[in-house]
Tab-separated table of C-alpha atoms in Angstrom:
chain	number	residue	atom	x	y	z
L	1090	MET	CA	0.000	0.000	0.000
L	1091	ARG	CA	1.253	3.481	-0.840
L	1092	TYR	CA	0.695	6.319	1.614
L	1093	ALA	CA	1.050	10.075	1.138
L	1094	LEU	CA	2.116	12.463	3.896
L	1095	LEU	CA	1.749	16.211	4.220
L	1096	LEU	CA	4.386	17.591	6.559
L	1097	SER	CA	5.809	20.843	7.825
L	1098	TYR	CA	9.235	21.505	9.286
L	1099	ASP	CA	11.526	24.193	10.565
L	1100	GLY	CA	14.725	23.618	8.606
L	1101	THR	CA	16.980	25.724	10.838
L	1102	ASP	CA	18.765	22.848	12.560
L	1103	TYR	CA	18.806	20.424	9.622
L	1104	GLY	CA	21.171	19.848	6.744
L	1105	GLY	CA	18.262	19.832	4.325
L	1106	TRP	CA	15.811	17.092	3.388
L	1107	GLN	CA	18.011	14.336	1.962
L	1108	ILE	CA	19.872	11.828	4.119
L	1109	GLN	CA	23.603	12.624	4.220
L	1110	LYS	CA	26.608	11.484	6.193
L	1111	ASN	CA	27.627	13.412	9.304
L	1112	VAL	CA	24.610	15.743	9.290
L	1113	VAL	CA	21.078	15.515	10.695
L	1114	THR	CA	18.371	15.710	8.012
L	1115	VAL	CA	14.574	15.748	7.881
L	1116	GLN	CA	14.425	12.569	5.801
L	1117	GLN	CA	16.512	10.701	8.370
L	1118	LYS	CA	14.289	11.772	11.267
L	1119	LEU	CA	11.140	10.828	9.359
L	1120	SER	CA	12.594	7.493	8.232
L	1121	ASP	CA	13.555	6.605	11.808
L	1122	ALA	CA	10.074	7.493	13.082
L	1123	LEU	CA	8.411	5.427	10.352
L	1124	GLU	CA	10.588	2.414	11.158
L	1125	ASP	CA	9.613	2.709	14.815
L	1126	VAL	CA	5.900	2.974	14.010
L	1127	LEU	CA	5.728	0.311	11.297
L	1128	GLY	CA	8.374	-2.089	12.556
L	1129	GLN	CA	10.044	-2.063	9.144
L	1130	LYS	CA	12.377	0.120	7.139
L	1131	VAL	CA	10.717	2.129	4.383
L	1132	CYS	CA	11.970	4.479	1.698
L	1133	VAL	CA	10.443	7.955	1.990
L	1134	ILE	CA	10.282	9.977	-1.240
L	1135	ALA	CA	9.594	13.718	-1.116
L	1136	SER	CA	8.297	16.052	-3.819
L	1137	GLY	CA	11.815	17.481	-3.926
L	1138	ARG	CA	14.815	18.203	-1.759
L	1139	THR	CA	14.933	21.337	0.343
L	1140	ASP	CA	18.388	22.721	1.091
L	1141	SER	CA	20.067	23.152	4.443
L	1142	GLY	CA	18.190	25.729	6.521
L	1143	VAL	CA	15.144	25.883	4.223
L	1144	HIS	CA	11.699	25.388	5.787
L	1145	ALA	CA	8.529	23.685	4.576
L	1146	ARG	CA	4.886	24.456	5.274
L	1147	GLY	CA	3.509	21.903	2.814
L	1148	GLN	CA	6.080	19.285	1.817
L	1149	VAL	CA	4.599	16.070	0.381
L	1150	CYS	CA	6.101	12.579	0.645
L	1151	HIS	CA	5.125	9.008	-0.051
L	1152	PHE	CA	6.181	5.587	1.223
L	1153	ASP	CA	5.131	1.984	0.626
L	1154	ALA	CA	4.299	-0.318	3.523
L	1155	GLN	CA	1.913	-2.968	4.801
L	1156	THR	CA	0.298	-1.979	8.099
L	1157	THR	CA	-2.965	-2.353	9.987
L	1158	ILE	CA	-2.757	1.218	11.286
L	1159	PRO	CA	-5.487	3.348	9.671
L	1160	ALA	CA	-3.966	5.902	7.307
L	1161	GLU	CA	-5.329	8.895	9.209
L	1162	LYS	CA	-3.772	7.611	12.472
L	1163	ILE	CA	-0.255	7.298	11.075
L	1164	ALA	CA	0.224	11.054	11.459
L	1165	ASP	CA	-0.422	10.887	15.219
L	1166	ALA	CA	1.871	7.900	15.656
L	1167	LEU	CA	4.682	9.667	13.805
L	1168	ASN	CA	4.238	12.981	15.605
L	1169	ALA	CA	4.659	11.196	18.949
L	1170	ARG	CA	8.130	10.150	17.795
L	1171	LEU	CA	9.296	13.171	15.775
L	1172	PRO	CA	11.164	16.208	17.175
L	1173	TYR	CA	9.240	19.424	17.837
L	1174	ASP	CA	10.404	21.047	14.589
L	1175	ILE	CA	8.960	18.370	12.282
L	1176	GLY	CA	5.223	17.735	12.129
L	1177	ILE	CA	3.001	15.455	10.054
L	1178	LEU	CA	-0.173	17.361	9.166
L	1179	LYS	CA	-2.069	14.640	7.297
L	1180	THR	CA	-1.616	11.053	6.114
L	1181	VAL	CA	-3.775	9.353	3.472
L	1182	VAL	CA	-3.782	6.330	1.193
L	1183	ALA	CA	-2.229	7.607	-2.032
L	1184	PRO	CA	-4.161	7.514	-5.312
L	1185	GLU	CA	-3.299	4.849	-7.877
L	1186	GLY	CA	0.007	5.625	-9.593
L	1187	PHE	CA	0.862	8.507	-7.256
L	1188	ASP	CA	4.508	9.500	-6.857
L	1189	ALA	CA	5.311	12.462	-4.623
L	1190	GLN	CA	8.165	13.537	-6.880
L	1191	SER	CA	7.212	12.725	-10.469
L	1192	SER	CA	3.483	13.437	-10.088
L	1193	ALA	CA	4.038	17.030	-8.939
L	1194	LYS	CA	2.665	19.641	-11.377
L	1195	LYS	CA	3.522	22.891	-9.593
L	1196	LYS	CA	5.409	24.028	-6.516
L	1197	THR	CA	5.109	27.284	-4.659
L	1198	TYR	CA	7.893	28.755	-2.552
L	1199	CYS	CA	7.759	31.894	-0.447
L	1200	TYR	CA	10.743	34.065	0.372
L	1201	ARG	CA	10.329	36.387	3.355
L	1202	PHE	CA	12.334	39.469	4.257
L	1203	TYR	CA	11.762	42.613	6.269
L	1204	LEU	CA	12.841	46.177	5.722
L	1205	SER	CA	14.466	47.663	8.794
L	1206	PRO	CA	17.696	49.463	9.748
L	1207	ARG	CA	17.836	47.286	12.858
L	1208	ARG	CA	17.435	43.554	13.371
L	1209	HIS	CA	14.212	42.092	14.796
L	1210	PRO	CA	15.031	38.905	16.760
L	1211	LEU	CA	11.469	37.520	16.543
L	1212	MET	CA	11.484	37.722	12.728
L	1213	ASP	CA	15.035	36.561	12.121
L	1214	ARG	CA	14.395	32.817	12.199
L	1215	TYR	CA	12.157	32.766	9.119
L	1216	SER	CA	12.998	35.988	7.284
L	1217	VAL	CA	15.990	38.112	6.337
L	1218	GLN	CA	16.698	41.716	7.272
L	1219	ILE	CA	17.185	44.217	4.431
L	1220	LYS	CA	18.635	47.493	5.669
L	1221	TYR	CA	18.333	49.528	2.473
L	1222	ASN	CA	15.270	50.850	0.644
L	1223	VAL	CA	13.424	48.485	-1.690
L	1224	ASP	CA	10.905	49.942	-4.154
L	1225	MET	CA	8.028	47.445	-4.140
L	1226	ASP	CA	6.511	48.834	-7.338
L	1227	LYS	CA	9.782	48.192	-9.163
L	1228	LEU	CA	10.027	44.722	-7.641
L	1229	LEU	CA	6.542	43.787	-8.850
L	1230	LYS	CA	7.247	45.035	-12.378
L	1231	ALA	CA	10.537	43.138	-12.562
L	1232	ALA	CA	8.851	39.944	-11.362
L	1233	LYS	CA	6.923	39.794	-14.640
L	1234	LEU	CA	10.225	39.380	-16.525
L	1235	PHE	CA	10.693	35.939	-14.977
L	1236	GLU	CA	7.268	34.568	-15.808
L	1237	GLY	CA	7.053	31.990	-18.586
L	1238	GLU	CA	9.642	29.484	-19.806
L	1239	HIS	CA	13.286	30.558	-19.510
L	1240	ASP	CA	16.743	29.109	-19.185
L	1241	PHE	CA	17.629	29.794	-15.550
L	1242	LYS	CA	21.237	28.665	-15.779
L	1243	ALA	CA	22.429	32.012	-14.368
L	1244	TYR	CA	20.228	31.410	-11.312
L	1245	CYS	CA	21.534	27.924	-10.563
L	1246	ALA	CA	24.357	27.221	-8.125
L	1247	ALA	CA	27.638	26.205	-9.752
L	1248	GLY	CA	28.192	22.467	-9.998
L	1249	SER	CA	24.519	21.501	-10.137
L	1250	GLN	CA	23.953	18.352	-12.176
L	1251	VAL	CA	20.653	18.561	-14.039
L	1252	LYS	CA	19.576	17.532	-17.523
L	1253	THR	CA	18.251	20.976	-18.350
L	1254	THR	CA	18.211	24.388	-16.677
L	1255	VAL	CA	15.009	25.414	-18.480
L	1256	ARG	CA	12.085	25.957	-16.103
L	1257	THR	CA	8.641	27.561	-16.289
L	1258	ILE	CA	7.506	30.194	-13.807
L	1259	TYR	CA	3.706	30.391	-13.680
L	1260	GLY	CA	3.555	33.434	-11.468
L	1261	ILE	CA	5.320	35.629	-8.919
L	1262	GLU	CA	3.339	37.546	-6.320
L	1263	ALA	CA	4.746	39.932	-3.733
L	1264	ARG	CA	3.090	41.704	-0.860
L	1265	GLU	CA	4.321	44.080	1.806
L	1266	LYS	CA	2.786	45.067	5.140
L	1267	ASN	CA	4.493	47.113	7.822
L	1268	GLY	CA	7.872	46.459	6.270
L	1269	LYS	CA	7.385	42.681	6.079
L	1270	VAL	CA	7.651	41.334	2.531
L	1271	GLU	CA	6.575	37.970	1.128
L	1272	VAL	CA	7.491	36.891	-2.411
L	1273	PHE	CA	5.608	33.821	-3.668
L	1274	VAL	CA	7.071	32.002	-6.677
L	1275	THR	CA	5.132	29.229	-8.451
L	1276	GLY	CA	6.751	27.054	-11.114
L	1277	ASN	CA	6.951	23.576	-12.581
L	1278	GLY	CA	10.261	22.979	-10.811
L	1279	PHE	CA	13.262	24.798	-9.409
L	1280	LEU	CA	17.032	24.558	-9.661
L	1281	TYR	CA	19.424	24.536	-6.704
L	1282	ASN	CA	19.368	28.066	-5.184
L	1283	MET	CA	17.126	29.309	-8.010
L	1284	VAL	CA	14.421	30.969	-5.904
L	1285	ARG	CA	16.929	32.516	-3.505
L	1286	THR	CA	18.937	33.995	-6.386
L	1287	LEU	CA	15.824	35.137	-8.235
L	1288	VAL	CA	14.577	37.005	-5.165
L	1289	GLY	CA	18.025	38.458	-4.584
L	1290	THR	CA	17.957	39.773	-8.140
L	1291	LEU	CA	14.521	41.322	-7.624
L	1292	ILE	CA	15.730	43.025	-4.449
L	1293	TYR	CA	18.872	44.361	-6.141
L	1294	TYR	CA	16.804	45.746	-9.018
L	1295	ALA	CA	14.233	47.301	-6.683
L	1296	ALA	CA	17.070	48.900	-4.730
L	1297	GLY	CA	18.648	50.371	-7.867
L	1298	ARG	CA	21.627	48.025	-7.907
L	1299	LEU	CA	20.668	46.334	-11.177
L	1300	LYS	CA	19.024	47.530	-14.397
L	1301	LYS	CA	16.114	45.971	-16.271
L	1302	GLU	CA	18.547	45.092	-19.064
L	1303	ASP	CA	20.623	43.107	-16.578
L	1304	ILE	CA	17.692	40.850	-15.770
L	1305	VAL	CA	16.701	40.448	-19.412
L	1306	ASN	CA	20.250	39.569	-20.430
L	1307	SER	CA	20.792	37.260	-17.461
L	1308	LEU	CA	18.019	35.080	-18.876
L	1309	LYS	CA	18.978	35.561	-22.521
L	1310	LEU	CA	22.738	35.119	-22.120
L	1311	CYS	CA	22.729	32.917	-18.986
L	1312	ASP	CA	25.273	35.301	-17.448
L	1313	ARG	CA	25.558	34.916	-13.680
L	1314	ASN	CA	27.450	38.210	-13.437
L	1315	LEU	CA	24.145	39.996	-14.148
L	1316	VAL	CA	22.135	38.551	-11.244
L	1317	GLY	CA	21.787	39.630	-7.642
L	1318	LYS	CA	22.865	38.034	-4.386
L	1319	THR	CA	21.786	34.514	-3.463
L	1320	MET	CA	19.697	35.185	-0.383
L	1321	PRO	CA	20.139	33.245	2.895
L	1322	ALA	CA	18.292	29.936	3.236
L	1323	LYS	CA	16.354	30.884	6.369
L	1324	GLY	CA	13.993	33.180	4.428
L	1325	LEU	CA	12.791	30.398	2.115
L	1326	THR	CA	9.798	28.120	2.726
L	1327	LEU	CA	8.260	25.455	0.499
L	1328	GLU	CA	4.624	26.480	0.777
L	1329	SER	CA	2.760	23.876	-1.259
L	1330	VAL	CA	2.925	21.214	-3.954
L	1331	ASP	CA	0.139	20.946	-6.550
L	1332	TYR	CA	-0.634	17.543	-8.091
L	1333	GLY	CA	-3.612	18.646	-10.140
L	1334	LEU	CA	-5.992	16.642	-7.945
L	1335	PRO	CA	-7.305	16.833	-4.367
L	1336	LEU	CA	-4.812	14.783	-2.356
L	1337	PHE	CA	-5.367	15.753	1.270
């Protein structure tokens, strides 16, 4: 039987999603909890890997197992064994042919930052301080340049091994309230550091550090010298994964 899980986690103290040597990861903690609950080792597959320090509000995973525990009760059993910064929100029997990774149609990430000359300790865990002025109107206009299908090679971390750096951005929305800014990016998939670099580029443009032509040419020429700073991981959260069908 295949099961699907909806989970949330604070990525601050983890080396990302994927199991690695000499570092604590979300996948390892979840795998250990599942083994304890089910009495067997299972392979947990997520919609995609989140990097070290990145958070998730709506990560989706699947695993295969035979158990008499009702699907909706697996969440409670896991939560009793997981650390405080990882939580299973829902567990269900997965639809026929479902794969958390390959069945995903869209993903939405949110990058959070706040505009302030001084640091706010209660916002610093999940957002990044920006000390200089950012013109939100300019940021919103520049966001439109990224929508559609583009080669995002300039926005991918060096050394990434992927078949293609072409991705489609379906939409970018940004909102600001009392100096707190949220930038939501929805696409069919994302490269390593892509969202963090994209947002850094938007911020640099909105602050007058880049020109519109720089953004246009960064996509056209795949020139990393024309993009902004790759923003810190702590401001990034995987908000949701869309499978084109009601899953949870």
